[in-house]
Amino acid sequence: MPLTDTLNRPLRDLRISVTDRCNFRCVYCMPKEIFGPDYQFLPRAEILTFEEITRLARIFVGFGARKIRLTGGEPLVRRDLHLLISMLSAIPDVDLTLTTNGSLLARQARLLKDAGLKRVTVSLDSLDNETFKALNDVDFPVEKVLEGMDAAAEVGLLPIKVNMVVKRGVNESSILPMARFFRKKGYILRFIEYMDVGNTNGWRMNDVVPAVEIIKTINAEMPLEPLEPSYRGEVANRWRYKDGSGEIGVVASVTQPFCRDCNRARLSAEGALYTCLFAVKGNDLRALLRGGASDDEISQSIMRVWNNRSDRYSELRSENTASLPKVEMSHIGG
Ligand code: SAM
Ligand code: SF4
Ligand code: SF4
């Protein structure tokens, strides 16, 4: 039975964080000053098991979710992730994908594909090692991420999408080299406006490179024209190269908010349901799972949460809202 919220938005897209841990310390997501050696990650027992995740996923699909994206933290650091993929891929009519930093992709691509994963999105913020290492803050080289993407392409996890977060003064000079490179490769590059997720990245509006500026920069060298969205609620605005050599996307959540069509539910690693990336608090589904609730009782609870949903943070964003308390991105994924 399809659900709708107070703004008449359906639930179509489920993002599942399978871990709050990551082997990178991207400065815009898990800055080292906070996520240092003393940071308390979730103990194993508090994280949902694969069986618990799959049980919830089936209920969400019953409510109309058609896309499941695994995320984190870094999803590929969760042990035996391919087993979860094979459990989720048994649910009919679901587009199953994941977002990864690519560091462990080369060695897992085949296993993931064989388990039933359809495609992947790989994050990469620059082709220049100095810039990329300054952003991932763990000295991880560009070449290894590219190897991961190529391994994914080779086993057919297609189309490959590449996420690039653009931060003013840090990697804007990488916009054109990235566009040129991935146009040749045939991977779909998506530029993401730097967002004020969480409370640790010190976000300022001045750090955001607006989508219009990104498009203008690329268009000056490689002419672009807009494409229609593939479906309602698509996050990225799509553009194609006029010469037919491929497409790019821009996720303009800061300068062109798309809350009106936001159909995403997010499940944190410890089983809390979040109805917005910028929410303060989630709704504890793990307590129900572990307290012996029936599928029907869990469904009722999800229904109540979604029916009451009124989130539209990005439409209300200002310099002042940036300091409001919010969940960290690494907790619920992008
Ligand atoms: N670790 C995986 C990765 O990096 O692809 C998955 C989780 S990560 C939180 C999901 C996406 O969110 C990544 O593409 C990342 O670049 C993006 N992201 C993280 N912090 C962001 C921020 N402050 N603004 C915009 N995008 C951000
Ligand atoms: Fe890790 Fe992804 Fe966050 Fe970077 S963006 S710190 S890779 S979870
Ligand atoms: Fe959806 Fe919240 Fe982002 Fe708006 S701010 S698009 S409601 S996740």
PDB file of C-alpha atoms in Angstrom, residues 179-301:
ATOM      1  CA  ALA A 179      34.311  16.515 -16.692  1.00  0.00           C
ATOM      2  CA  ARG A 180      36.798  15.904 -19.532  1.00  0.00           C
ATOM      3  CA  PHE A 181      38.032  12.636 -18.050  1.00  0.00           C
ATOM      4  CA  PHE A 182      34.679  11.025 -17.262  1.00  0.00           C
ATOM      5  CA  ARG A 183      33.106  12.166 -20.517  1.00  0.00           C
ATOM      6  CA  LYS A 184      35.773  10.136 -22.305  1.00  0.00           C
ATOM      7  CA  LYS A 185      35.272   7.211 -19.941  1.00  0.00           C
ATOM      8  CA  GLY A 186      31.491   7.204 -20.368  1.00  0.00           C
ATOM      9  CA  TYR A 187      30.827   7.389 -16.608  1.00  0.00           C
ATOM     10  CA  ILE A 188      28.119   9.798 -15.412  1.00  0.00           C
ATOM     11  CA  LEU A 189      29.711  12.533 -13.327  1.00  0.00           C
ATOM     12  CA  ARG A 190      27.507  14.266 -10.757  1.00  0.00           C
ATOM     13  CA  PHE A 191      28.544  17.460  -9.070  1.00  0.00           C
ATOM     14  CA  ILE A 192      27.210  17.862  -5.556  1.00  0.00           C
ATOM     15  CA  GLU A 193      26.879  21.207  -3.833  1.00  0.00           C
ATOM     16  CA  TYR A 194      28.652  21.128  -0.505  1.00  0.00           C
ATOM     17  CA  MET A 195      25.990  20.790   2.196  1.00  0.00           C
ATOM     18  CA  ASP A 196      25.661  21.685   5.861  1.00  0.00           C
ATOM     19  CA  VAL A 197      25.034  18.107   6.937  1.00  0.00           C
ATOM     20  CA  GLY A 198      25.840  17.231  10.529  1.00  0.00           C
ATOM     21  CA  ASN A 199      27.450  19.651  12.944  1.00  0.00           C
ATOM     22  CA  THR A 200      31.107  18.994  12.467  1.00  0.00           C
ATOM     23  CA  ASN A 201      32.211  20.206   9.044  1.00  0.00           C
ATOM     24  CA  GLY A 202      32.113  23.952   9.756  1.00  0.00           C
ATOM     25  CA  TRP A 203      29.953  24.636   6.679  1.00  0.00           C
ATOM     26  CA  ARG A 204      29.522  28.217   5.444  1.00  0.00           C
ATOM     27  CA  MET A 205      27.379  29.380   2.530  1.00  0.00           C
ATOM     28  CA  ASN A 206      30.535  30.910   0.998  1.00  0.00           C
ATOM     29  CA  ASP A 207      32.027  27.417   0.632  1.00  0.00           C
ATOM     30  CA  VAL A 208      29.276  26.367  -1.783  1.00  0.00           C
ATOM     31  CA  VAL A 209      29.947  26.504  -5.519  1.00  0.00           C
ATOM     32  CA  PRO A 210      26.452  26.955  -6.995  1.00  0.00           C
ATOM     33  CA  ALA A 211      25.281  24.482  -9.636  1.00  0.00           C
ATOM     34  CA  VAL A 212      24.739  27.287 -12.185  1.00  0.00           C
ATOM     35  CA  GLU A 213      28.389  28.207 -11.900  1.00  0.00           C
ATOM     36  CA  ILE A 214      29.478  24.595 -12.398  1.00  0.00           C
ATOM     37  CA  ILE A 215      27.294  24.217 -15.487  1.00  0.00           C
ATOM     38  CA  LYS A 216      28.514  27.546 -16.886  1.00  0.00           C
ATOM     39  CA  THR A 217      32.142  26.508 -16.459  1.00  0.00           C
ATOM     40  CA  ILE A 218      31.665  23.234 -18.304  1.00  0.00           C
ATOM     41  CA  ASN A 219      29.337  24.651 -20.936  1.00  0.00           C
ATOM     42  CA  ALA A 220      31.971  27.212 -21.964  1.00  0.00           C
ATOM     43  CA  GLU A 221      34.254  24.405 -23.091  1.00  0.00           C
ATOM     44  CA  MET A 222      31.886  21.485 -23.754  1.00  0.00           C
ATOM     45  CA  PRO A 223      28.413  22.777 -24.701  1.00  0.00           C
ATOM     46  CA  LEU A 224      25.548  21.320 -22.686  1.00  0.00           C
ATOM     47  CA  GLU A 225      21.769  21.163 -22.891  1.00  0.00           C
ATOM     48  CA  PRO A 226      19.294  20.202 -20.154  1.00  0.00           C
ATOM     49  CA  LEU A 227      17.665  16.765 -20.075  1.00  0.00           C
ATOM     50  CA  GLU A 228      14.240  15.930 -18.683  1.00  0.00           C
ATOM     51  CA  PRO A 229      14.285  14.156 -15.306  1.00  0.00           C
ATOM     52  CA  SER A 230      13.965  10.359 -15.670  1.00  0.00           C
ATOM     53  CA  TYR A 231      11.361  10.277 -12.881  1.00  0.00           C
ATOM     54  CA  ARG A 232       9.681  12.543 -10.316  1.00  0.00           C
ATOM     55  CA  GLY A 233      11.929  13.166  -7.349  1.00  0.00           C
ATOM     56  CA  GLU A 234      15.203  12.602  -9.185  1.00  0.00           C
ATOM     57  CA  VAL A 235      17.870  14.313  -7.131  1.00  0.00           C
ATOM     58  CA  ALA A 236      20.287  15.355  -9.856  1.00  0.00           C
ATOM     59  CA  ASN A 237      19.439  17.827 -12.615  1.00  0.00           C
ATOM     60  CA  ARG A 238      20.646  16.120 -15.770  1.00  0.00           C
ATOM     61  CA  TRP A 239      22.533  17.722 -18.659  1.00  0.00           C
ATOM     62  CA  ARG A 240      23.828  16.171 -21.869  1.00  0.00           C
ATOM     63  CA  TYR A 241      26.790  17.160 -24.002  1.00  0.00           C
ATOM     64  CA  LYS A 242      25.414  18.627 -27.212  1.00  0.00           C
ATOM     65  CA  ASP A 243      27.737  16.493 -29.290  1.00  0.00           C
ATOM     66  CA  GLY A 244      26.108  13.350 -27.870  1.00  0.00           C
ATOM     67  CA  SER A 245      29.146  12.275 -25.890  1.00  0.00           C
ATOM     68  CA  GLY A 246      27.310  11.628 -22.638  1.00  0.00           C
ATOM     69  CA  GLU A 247      25.664  13.310 -19.688  1.00  0.00           C
ATOM     70  CA  ILE A 248      26.403  14.879 -16.311  1.00  0.00           C
ATOM     71  CA  GLY A 249      24.282  15.768 -13.290  1.00  0.00           C
ATOM     72  CA  VAL A 250      24.245  18.470 -10.647  1.00  0.00           C
ATOM     73  CA  VAL A 251      22.777  17.984  -7.207  1.00  0.00           C
ATOM     74  CA  ALA A 252      21.872  21.527  -6.244  1.00  0.00           C
ATOM     75  CA  SER A 253      20.402  20.878  -2.825  1.00  0.00           C
ATOM     76  CA  VAL A 254      21.599  24.228  -1.489  1.00  0.00           C
ATOM     77  CA  THR A 255      20.832  26.659  -4.327  1.00  0.00           C
ATOM     78  CA  GLN A 256      17.844  24.826  -5.880  1.00  0.00           C
ATOM     79  CA  PRO A 257      16.249  22.750  -3.116  1.00  0.00           C
ATOM     80  CA  PHE A 258      14.068  19.847  -4.225  1.00  0.00           C
ATOM     81  CA  CYS A 259      12.240  18.999  -0.984  1.00  0.00           C
ATOM     82  CA  ARG A 260       8.913  19.286  -2.810  1.00  0.00           C
ATOM     83  CA  ASP A 261       9.583  15.949  -4.489  1.00  0.00           C
ATOM     84  CA  CYS A 262      11.716  14.297  -1.810  1.00  0.00           C
ATOM     85  CA  ASN A 263      10.650  10.674  -1.512  1.00  0.00           C
ATOM     86  CA  ARG A 264      13.601   9.302   0.453  1.00  0.00           C
ATOM     87  CA  ALA A 265      13.549   7.417   3.721  1.00  0.00           C
ATOM     88  CA  ARG A 266      16.793   6.711   5.514  1.00  0.00           C
ATOM     89  CA  LEU A 267      17.586   3.869   7.850  1.00  0.00           C
ATOM     90  CA  SER A 268      20.608   4.364  10.095  1.00  0.00           C
ATOM     91  CA  ALA A 269      23.023   1.562  10.928  1.00  0.00           C
ATOM     92  CA  GLU A 270      21.396   1.078  14.332  1.00  0.00           C
ATOM     93  CA  GLY A 271      17.919   0.908  12.851  1.00  0.00           C
ATOM     94  CA  ALA A 272      16.500   4.407  13.247  1.00  0.00           C
ATOM     95  CA  LEU A 273      14.246   5.756  10.521  1.00  0.00           C
ATOM     96  CA  TYR A 274      15.059   9.314   9.400  1.00  0.00           C
ATOM     97  CA  THR A 275      12.717  11.244   7.148  1.00  0.00           C
ATOM     98  CA  CYS A 276      15.272  13.915   6.230  1.00  0.00           C
ATOM     99  CA  LEU A 277      19.036  14.141   5.812  1.00  0.00           C
ATOM    100  CA  PHE A 278      18.967  17.094   8.188  1.00  0.00           C
ATOM    101  CA  ALA A 279      16.779  15.567  10.878  1.00  0.00           C
ATOM    102  CA  VAL A 280      17.736  15.861  14.521  1.00  0.00           C
ATOM    103  CA  LYS A 281      16.380  12.509  15.561  1.00  0.00           C
ATOM    104  CA  GLY A 282      15.360   9.201  14.034  1.00  0.00           C
ATOM    105  CA  ASN A 283      12.544   6.850  14.927  1.00  0.00           C
ATOM    106  CA  ASP A 284      13.735   3.692  16.597  1.00  0.00           C
ATOM    107  CA  LEU A 285      12.706   0.632  14.573  1.00  0.00           C
ATOM    108  CA  ARG A 286      15.317  -1.612  16.165  1.00  0.00           C
ATOM    109  CA  ALA A 287      13.453  -1.568  19.475  1.00  0.00           C
ATOM    110  CA  LEU A 288      10.423  -2.959  17.659  1.00  0.00           C
ATOM    111  CA  LEU A 289      12.470  -5.572  15.783  1.00  0.00           C
ATOM    112  CA  ARG A 290      14.200  -6.761  18.920  1.00  0.00           C
ATOM    113  CA  GLY A 291      11.139  -6.398  21.126  1.00  0.00           C
ATOM    114  CA  GLY A 292       9.279  -9.065  19.186  1.00  0.00           C
ATOM    115  CA  ALA A 293       6.937  -6.784  17.202  1.00  0.00           C
ATOM    116  CA  SER A 294       5.068  -8.331  14.278  1.00  0.00           C
ATOM    117  CA  ASP A 295       5.499  -7.080  10.694  1.00  0.00           C
ATOM    118  CA  ASP A 296       2.122  -5.485  11.071  1.00  0.00           C
ATOM    119  CA  GLU A 297       3.162  -3.529  14.154  1.00  0.00           C
ATOM    120  CA  ILE A 298       6.368  -2.372  12.474  1.00  0.00           C
ATOM    121  CA  SER A 299       4.347  -1.348   9.404  1.00  0.00           C
ATOM    122  CA  GLN A 300       1.986   0.692  11.578  1.00  0.00           C
ATOM    123  CA  SER A 301       4.910   2.506  13.109  1.00  0.00           C
TER     124      SER A 301
END
